[in-house]
Tab-separated table of C-alpha atoms in Angstrom:
chain	number	residue	atom	x	y	z
A	1	MET	CA	-27.789	28.887	13.191
A	2	GLY	CA	-26.097	27.781	16.049
A	3	ALA	CA	-23.781	24.801	16.721
A	4	ARG	CA	-25.004	21.584	15.647
A	5	TYR	CA	-23.093	19.687	18.248
A	6	TYR	CA	-21.546	21.893	20.796
A	7	GLY	CA	-20.246	25.521	20.754
A	8	ALA	CA	-16.626	27.484	22.823
A	9	ASP	CA	-17.133	30.535	24.510
A	10	SER	CA	-15.098	32.641	26.272
A	11	GLU	CA	-14.709	35.032	29.066
A	12	SER	CA	-14.105	38.306	26.791
A	13	GLY	CA	-17.724	37.071	24.599
A	14	ASP	CA	-15.730	35.618	21.670
A	15	ARG	CA	-17.751	32.232	20.030
A	16	VAL	CA	-17.316	29.596	18.135
A	17	ASP	CA	-19.934	26.975	17.277
A	18	ASP	CA	-18.227	23.569	16.663
A	19	PRO	CA	-14.859	24.248	16.972
A	20	SER	CA	-11.975	22.553	15.565
A	21	GLU	CA	-9.094	21.656	17.296
A	22	ASP	CA	-7.585	24.593	15.254
A	23	ALA	CA	-10.374	26.946	16.558
A	24	LEU	CA	-10.013	25.642	20.286
A	25	PHE	CA	-5.732	26.323	19.459
A	26	MET	CA	-6.748	29.903	18.774
A	27	LEU	CA	-9.585	30.633	21.785
A	28	ILE	CA	-6.944	29.507	24.221
A	29	SER	CA	-4.369	31.081	23.015
A	30	ASP	CA	-6.285	34.235	23.341
A	31	LEU	CA	-6.905	33.861	26.791
A	32	ASN	CA	-4.869	36.399	29.030
A	33	ASP	CA	-4.769	37.093	33.228
A	34	SER	CA	-7.152	39.916	32.950
A	35	ASP	CA	-10.255	40.284	31.304
A	36	ASN	CA	-10.170	37.149	29.178
A	37	THR	CA	-9.345	34.163	31.377
A	38	PHE	CA	-11.287	31.189	30.374
A	39	VAL	CA	-13.384	29.201	27.600
A	40	VAL	CA	-15.631	26.861	28.166
A	41	ILE	CA	-16.710	23.951	25.995
A	42	GLN	CA	-20.196	22.360	25.942
A	43	PRO	CA	-23.530	21.091	23.873
A	44	ASP	CA	-25.425	23.527	22.764
A	45	GLU	CA	-28.863	22.557	25.964
A	46	ASP	CA	-30.819	23.783	27.954
A	47	ASP	CA	-29.202	21.408	30.258
A	48	PRO	CA	-25.920	19.950	29.404
A	49	VAL	CA	-24.627	16.702	30.327
A	50	TRP	CA	-21.017	17.114	29.892
A	51	PHE	CA	-18.471	20.269	29.642
A	52	ALA	CA	-14.642	21.025	29.488
A	53	SER	CA	-13.028	24.396	30.123
A	54	VAL	CA	-9.818	25.252	30.404
A	55	ALA	CA	-8.986	28.584	32.051
A	56	VAL	CA	-5.599	30.419	33.077
A	57	LEU	CA	-3.545	30.215	36.387
A	58	ASP	CA	-1.871	32.513	37.784
A	59	GLU	CA	1.448	30.554	38.065
A	60	GLY	CA	1.350	30.178	34.477
A	61	GLY	CA	-0.174	27.609	32.054
A	62	TYR	CA	-3.788	25.964	32.544
A	63	GLU	CA	-6.064	24.404	34.238
A	64	ILE	CA	-8.227	21.886	32.131
A	65	VAL	CA	-11.405	20.553	33.463
A	66	ARG	CA	-13.662	17.704	32.059
A	67	ARG	CA	-16.572	16.579	33.676
A	68	ASP	CA	-19.457	14.425	31.734
A	69	SER	CA	-22.206	13.263	34.478
A	70	THR	CA	-23.666	10.278	32.331
A	71	ARG	CA	-19.957	8.703	32.473
A	72	ASN	CA	-19.422	9.945	36.414
A	73	GLU	CA	-16.122	11.741	34.406
A	74	HIS	CA	-14.538	14.684	36.382
A	75	GLU	CA	-11.223	15.438	35.935
A	76	VAL	CA	-8.989	18.576	36.389
A	77	THR	CA	-5.903	18.704	34.847
A	78	SER	CA	-2.871	21.513	34.381
A	79	ALA	CA	-0.984	21.848	31.566
A	80	THR	CA	1.271	24.037	29.834
A	81	SER	CA	1.227	23.077	25.885
A	82	ILE	CA	-1.756	25.211	24.389
A	83	ASN	CA	-1.446	22.424	21.289
A	84	ASP	CA	-1.782	19.184	22.809
A	85	ILE	CA	-4.795	21.006	25.755
A	86	ALA	CA	-6.684	21.441	22.335
A	87	HIS	CA	-5.794	18.271	20.467
A	88	ASP	CA	-6.525	16.653	23.909
A	89	LEU	CA	-9.820	18.229	24.052
A	90	THR	CA	-10.877	17.022	20.412
A	91	ILE	CA	-10.322	13.554	21.162
A	92	TRP	CA	-12.406	13.811	24.055
A	93	MET	CA	-15.083	15.959	22.685
A	94	ALA	CA	-16.054	13.434	20.053
A	95	ALA	CA	-16.063	10.775	22.241
A	96	ARG	CA	-19.243	12.237	23.531
A	97	THR	CA	-22.950	11.615	22.944
A	98	PHE	CA	-24.885	14.064	20.628
A	99	PRO	CA	-28.602	12.929	19.910
A	100	GLY	CA	-28.938	13.009	16.553
A	101	ARG	CA	-25.312	12.730	15.301
A	102	PRO	CA	-24.808	8.630	13.979
A	103	THR	CA	-22.972	6.064	15.894
A	104	SER	CA	-19.584	4.913	14.751
A	105	GLN	CA	-19.833	1.277	13.517
A	106	VAL	CA	-17.577	-1.142	13.592
A	107	THR	CA	-16.978	-3.810	10.253
A	108	ASN	CA	-15.376	-6.666	10.160
A	109	PHE	CA	-14.228	-7.926	6.445
């Protein structure tokens, strides 16, 4: 069974379906500057409308790319804290639209 919403794939071939913040932390922690230099997170679709990636920078730290064509978003940043990267990506991905996922509803009491 594949991912329900999205998957994270590293250059080394590691894959996590619907990764949690902790799973993203572990995938990013496993990156290095020789044979596992990036991880890509995107929906399990033929033509995904969004993706996020984390890549090792030569000078240290990580480059984070977030792109969502449905919202005209394209952001490239860098960071050194794996914890912050995993946390921020988890929040960003939670705001993406997924077919079949219930929309959030606000109830006023």
